[in-house]
Coordinates of C-alpha atoms in Angstrom, one line a residue:
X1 CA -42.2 -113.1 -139.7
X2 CA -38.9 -112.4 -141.6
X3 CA -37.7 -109.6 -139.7
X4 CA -37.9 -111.3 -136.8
X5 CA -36.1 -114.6 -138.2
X6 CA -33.8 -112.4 -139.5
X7 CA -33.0 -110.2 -136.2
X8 CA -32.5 -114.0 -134.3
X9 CA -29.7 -115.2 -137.0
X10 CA -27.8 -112.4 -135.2
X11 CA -28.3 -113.0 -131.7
X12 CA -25.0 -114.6 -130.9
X13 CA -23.2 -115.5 -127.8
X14 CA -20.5 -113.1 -126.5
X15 CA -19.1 -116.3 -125.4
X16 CA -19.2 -118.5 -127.7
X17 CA -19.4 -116.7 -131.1
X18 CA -20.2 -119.3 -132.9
X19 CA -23.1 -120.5 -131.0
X20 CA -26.6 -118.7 -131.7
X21 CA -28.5 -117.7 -128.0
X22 CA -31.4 -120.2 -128.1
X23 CA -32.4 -120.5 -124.2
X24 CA -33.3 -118.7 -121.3
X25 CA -31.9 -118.6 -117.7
X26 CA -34.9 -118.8 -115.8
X27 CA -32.6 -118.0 -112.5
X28 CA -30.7 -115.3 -114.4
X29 CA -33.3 -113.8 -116.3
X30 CA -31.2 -113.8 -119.5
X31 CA -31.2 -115.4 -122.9
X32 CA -27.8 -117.6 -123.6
X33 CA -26.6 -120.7 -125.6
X34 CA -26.4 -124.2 -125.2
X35 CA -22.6 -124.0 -124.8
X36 CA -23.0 -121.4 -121.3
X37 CA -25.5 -124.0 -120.5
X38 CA -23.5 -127.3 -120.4
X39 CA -19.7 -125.3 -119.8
X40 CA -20.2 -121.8 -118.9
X41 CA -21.8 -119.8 -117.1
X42 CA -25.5 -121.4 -116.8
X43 CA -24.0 -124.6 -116.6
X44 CA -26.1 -124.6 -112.7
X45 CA -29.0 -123.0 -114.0
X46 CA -32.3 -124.1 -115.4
X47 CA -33.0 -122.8 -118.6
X48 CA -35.9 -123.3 -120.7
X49 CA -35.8 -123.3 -124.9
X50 CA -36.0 -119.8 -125.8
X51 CA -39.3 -119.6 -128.3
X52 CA -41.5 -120.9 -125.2
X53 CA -40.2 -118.8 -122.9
X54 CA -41.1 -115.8 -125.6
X55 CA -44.0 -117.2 -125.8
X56 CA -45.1 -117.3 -121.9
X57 CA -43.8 -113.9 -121.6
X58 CA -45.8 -112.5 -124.6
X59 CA -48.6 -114.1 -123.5
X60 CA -48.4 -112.7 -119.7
X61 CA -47.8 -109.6 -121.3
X62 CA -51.0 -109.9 -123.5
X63 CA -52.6 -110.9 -120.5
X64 CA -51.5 -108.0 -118.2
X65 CA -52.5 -105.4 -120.6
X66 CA -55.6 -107.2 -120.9
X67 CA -56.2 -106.3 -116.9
X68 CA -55.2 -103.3 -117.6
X69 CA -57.8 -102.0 -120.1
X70 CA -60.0 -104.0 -118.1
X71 CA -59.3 -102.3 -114.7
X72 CA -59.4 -98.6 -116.7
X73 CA -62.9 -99.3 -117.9
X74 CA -64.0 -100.1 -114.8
X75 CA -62.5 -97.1 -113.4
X76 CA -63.7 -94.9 -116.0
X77 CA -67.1 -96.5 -115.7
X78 CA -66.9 -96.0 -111.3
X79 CA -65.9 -92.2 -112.9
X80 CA -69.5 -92.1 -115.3
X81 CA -71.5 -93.7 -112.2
X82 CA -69.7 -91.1 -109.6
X83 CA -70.3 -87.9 -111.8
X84 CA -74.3 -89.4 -112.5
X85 CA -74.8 -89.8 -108.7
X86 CA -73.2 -86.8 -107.5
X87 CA -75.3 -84.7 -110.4
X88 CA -78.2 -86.4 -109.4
X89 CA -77.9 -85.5 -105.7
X90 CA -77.0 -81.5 -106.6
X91 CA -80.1 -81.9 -108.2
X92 CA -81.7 -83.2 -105.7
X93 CA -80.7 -80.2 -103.0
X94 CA -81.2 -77.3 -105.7
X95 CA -85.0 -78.6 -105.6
X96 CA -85.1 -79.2 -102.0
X97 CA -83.4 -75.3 -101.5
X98 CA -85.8 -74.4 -104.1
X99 CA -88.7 -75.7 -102.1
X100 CA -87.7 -73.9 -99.1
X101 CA -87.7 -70.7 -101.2
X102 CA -91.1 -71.6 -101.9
X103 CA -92.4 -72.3 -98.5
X104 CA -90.4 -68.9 -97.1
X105 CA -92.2 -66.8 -100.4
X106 CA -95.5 -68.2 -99.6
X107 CA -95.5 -67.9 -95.9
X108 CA -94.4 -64.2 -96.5
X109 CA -97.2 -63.5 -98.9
X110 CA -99.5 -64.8 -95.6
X111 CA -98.2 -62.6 -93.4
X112 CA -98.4 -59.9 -95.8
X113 CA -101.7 -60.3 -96.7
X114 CA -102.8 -60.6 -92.8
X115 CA -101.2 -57.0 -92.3
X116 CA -102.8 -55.7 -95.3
X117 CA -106.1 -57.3 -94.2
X118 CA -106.1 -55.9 -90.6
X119 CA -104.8 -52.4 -92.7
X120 CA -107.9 -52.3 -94.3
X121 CA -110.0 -52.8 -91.7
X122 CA -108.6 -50.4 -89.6
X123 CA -108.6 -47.9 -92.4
X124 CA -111.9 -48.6 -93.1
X125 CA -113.2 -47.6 -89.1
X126 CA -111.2 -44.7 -89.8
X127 CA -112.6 -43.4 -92.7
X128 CA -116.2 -44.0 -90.8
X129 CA -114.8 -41.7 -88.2
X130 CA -113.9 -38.9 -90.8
X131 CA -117.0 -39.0 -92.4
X132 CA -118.6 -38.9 -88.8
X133 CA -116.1 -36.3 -87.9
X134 CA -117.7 -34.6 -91.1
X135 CA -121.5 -35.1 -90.4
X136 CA -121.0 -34.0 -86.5
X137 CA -118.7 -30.9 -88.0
X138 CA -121.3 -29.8 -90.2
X139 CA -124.3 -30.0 -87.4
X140 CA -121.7 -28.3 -84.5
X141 CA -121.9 -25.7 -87.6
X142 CA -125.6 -25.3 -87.5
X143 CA -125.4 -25.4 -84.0
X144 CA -123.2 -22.1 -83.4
X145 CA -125.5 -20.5 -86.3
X146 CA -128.6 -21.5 -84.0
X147 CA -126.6 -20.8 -80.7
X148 CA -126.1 -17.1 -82.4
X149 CA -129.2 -16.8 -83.7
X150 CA -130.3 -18.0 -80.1
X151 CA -128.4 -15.2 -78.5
X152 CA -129.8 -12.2 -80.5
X153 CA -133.4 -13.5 -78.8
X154 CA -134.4 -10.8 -76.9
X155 CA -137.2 -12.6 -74.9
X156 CA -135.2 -15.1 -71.9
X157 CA -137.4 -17.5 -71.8
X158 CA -137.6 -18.2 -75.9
X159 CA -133.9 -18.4 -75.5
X160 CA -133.9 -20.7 -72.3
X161 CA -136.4 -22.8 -74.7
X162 CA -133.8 -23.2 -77.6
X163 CA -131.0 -23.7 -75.7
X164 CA -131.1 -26.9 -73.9
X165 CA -132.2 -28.8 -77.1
X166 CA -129.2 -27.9 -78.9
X167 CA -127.1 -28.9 -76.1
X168 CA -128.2 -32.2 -75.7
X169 CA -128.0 -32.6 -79.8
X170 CA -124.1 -31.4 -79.0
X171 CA -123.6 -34.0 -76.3
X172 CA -124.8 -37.0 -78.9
X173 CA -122.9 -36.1 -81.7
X174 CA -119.6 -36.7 -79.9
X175 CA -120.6 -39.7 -78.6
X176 CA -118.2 -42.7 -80.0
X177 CA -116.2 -40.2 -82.2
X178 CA -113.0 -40.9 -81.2
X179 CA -110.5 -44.7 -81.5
X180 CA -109.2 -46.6 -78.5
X181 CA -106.0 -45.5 -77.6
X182 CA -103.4 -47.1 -78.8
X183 CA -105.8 -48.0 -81.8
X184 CA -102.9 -47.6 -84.8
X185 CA -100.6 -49.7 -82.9
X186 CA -99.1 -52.6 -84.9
X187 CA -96.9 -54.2 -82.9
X188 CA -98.4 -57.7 -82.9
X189 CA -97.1 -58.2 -86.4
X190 CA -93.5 -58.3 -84.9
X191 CA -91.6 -61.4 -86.4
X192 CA -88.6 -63.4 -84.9
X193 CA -86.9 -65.4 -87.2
X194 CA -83.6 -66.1 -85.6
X195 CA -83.9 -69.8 -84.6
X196 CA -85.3 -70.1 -88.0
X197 CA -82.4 -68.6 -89.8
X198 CA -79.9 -70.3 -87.2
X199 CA -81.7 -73.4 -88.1
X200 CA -80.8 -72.8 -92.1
X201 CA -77.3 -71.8 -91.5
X202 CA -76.7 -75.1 -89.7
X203 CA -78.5 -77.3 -92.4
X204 CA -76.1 -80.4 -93.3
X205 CA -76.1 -83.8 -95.2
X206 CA -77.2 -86.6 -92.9
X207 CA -76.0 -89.7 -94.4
X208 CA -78.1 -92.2 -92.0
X209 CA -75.0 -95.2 -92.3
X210 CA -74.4 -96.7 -88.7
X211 CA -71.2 -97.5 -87.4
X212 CA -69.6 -101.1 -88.2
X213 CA -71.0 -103.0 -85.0
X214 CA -74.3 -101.4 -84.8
X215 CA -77.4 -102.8 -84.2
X216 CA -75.8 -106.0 -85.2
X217 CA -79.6 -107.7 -85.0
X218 CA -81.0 -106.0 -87.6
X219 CA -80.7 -107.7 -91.1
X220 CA -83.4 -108.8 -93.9
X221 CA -86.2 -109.6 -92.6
X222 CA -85.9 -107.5 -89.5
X223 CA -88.7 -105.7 -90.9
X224 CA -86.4 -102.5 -90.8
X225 CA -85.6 -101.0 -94.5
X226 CA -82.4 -99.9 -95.2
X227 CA -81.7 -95.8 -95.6
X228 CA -81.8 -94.7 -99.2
X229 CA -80.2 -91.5 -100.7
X230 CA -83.7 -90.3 -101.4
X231 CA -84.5 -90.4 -97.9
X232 CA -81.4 -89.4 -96.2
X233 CA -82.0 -86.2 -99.0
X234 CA -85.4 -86.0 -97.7
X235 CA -84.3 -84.8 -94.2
X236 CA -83.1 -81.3 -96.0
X237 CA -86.5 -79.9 -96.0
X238 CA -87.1 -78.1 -93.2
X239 CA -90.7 -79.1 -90.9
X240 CA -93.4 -76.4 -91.8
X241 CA -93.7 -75.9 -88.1
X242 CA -90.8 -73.6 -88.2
X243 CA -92.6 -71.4 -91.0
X244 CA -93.9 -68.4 -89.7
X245 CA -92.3 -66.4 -86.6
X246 CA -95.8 -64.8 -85.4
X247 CA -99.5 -65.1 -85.4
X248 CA -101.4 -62.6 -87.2

């Protein structure tokens, strides 16, 4: 434009005052005029007319900011892709942990529910004994009322009659009254869960990737398939072997 006519009418030679600068050293690096071309300076130097060389220079210039926004959106795009995977795989572990949760919850709630079942039970035989324990109270009861009764008898052989009855009705009802020992002992419901919990602390990312070198046959159409995150991910779950600690 103008200005920039204008600003070039007063580029002129230290040199050679007179004489406007209107080349380029190439080997120098520097703008000069004819004059340091042919007599000074420059005089061994090639030197190209100073518009192209603007030119060239703008355009490399053009060019290299061109790579550079290029090279930034790539980077900022390798940025986008980065922050999407590596959401995508802390995603991927929170459901995986969450799973475990799950399995750990619902294994409890079996175990739980065995002890409650076997509980019951047990309560329930118990409960049969107390109401025995009640029914063979209540006869023993009638029994010492007859057994007094039996004593006032003044004739021995009325008594001697009486007697051995309520004996033998004494002997039965305690028959099968009383629990094996060692009956409220719940020590089979013990749990050890260390390997399990050693197992958890030591739970890590396996990446699958094999060193440079390795298995060098294998390729496409190897009939191999080649590890994918979701499967390397996969291998956080823990086997449902290692659920439960005891057996009910």
């Amino acid at each position: 434009g103008p200005l920039h006519a204008k600003a070039e009418q007063h580029l002129m030679c230290e040199e050679h005052e007179d004489e406007r600068i209107n080349i380029y050293c190439l080997r120098c690096e520097a703008p000069t005029c004819s004059l340091c071309k042919v007599f000074g300076a420059h005089k061994d130097c090639e030197v190209a007319p100073l518009p192209a060389v603007y030119q060239r220079q703008k355009s490399e210039l053009s060019d290299g900011i061109a790579m550079l926004v290029a090279g930034n959106d790539r980077i900022q795009a390798i940025i986008t892709q980065m922050e999407e995977i590596c959401h995508t795989i802390e995603q991927h572990v929170g459901l995986r942990f969450d799973a475990l949760y799950g399995i750990l919850e619902e294994r409890k709630k079996e175990l739980l529910q065995s002890i409650a079942a076997e509980q019951e039970a047990k309560l329930q035989r118990v409960r049969g004994l107390i109401r025995q324990y009640g029914d063979h109270l209540e006869a023993s009861s009638k029994l010492v009322e007859s057994a007094i009764q039996a004593m006032e008898e003044p004739q021995m052989a009325v008594y001697l009659q009486v007697l051995p009855g309520e004996q033998g009705e004494k002997g039965t009802g305690e028959l099968g009254l009383r629990p094996e020992p060692g009956y409220e002992n719940m020590d089979h419901f013990s749990i050890n869960v260390d390997y399990v919990a050693e197992m958890l602390r030591t739970i890590e990312f396996q990446t699958g990737a094999k060193p440079l070198g390795e298995d060098e046959g294998d390729g496409p159409g190897d009939g191999s398939e080649a590890t994918t995150d979701e499967d390397r991910l996969d291998s956080l779950e823990v086997p449902e072997a290692a659920e439960g600690g005891c057996t009910p």
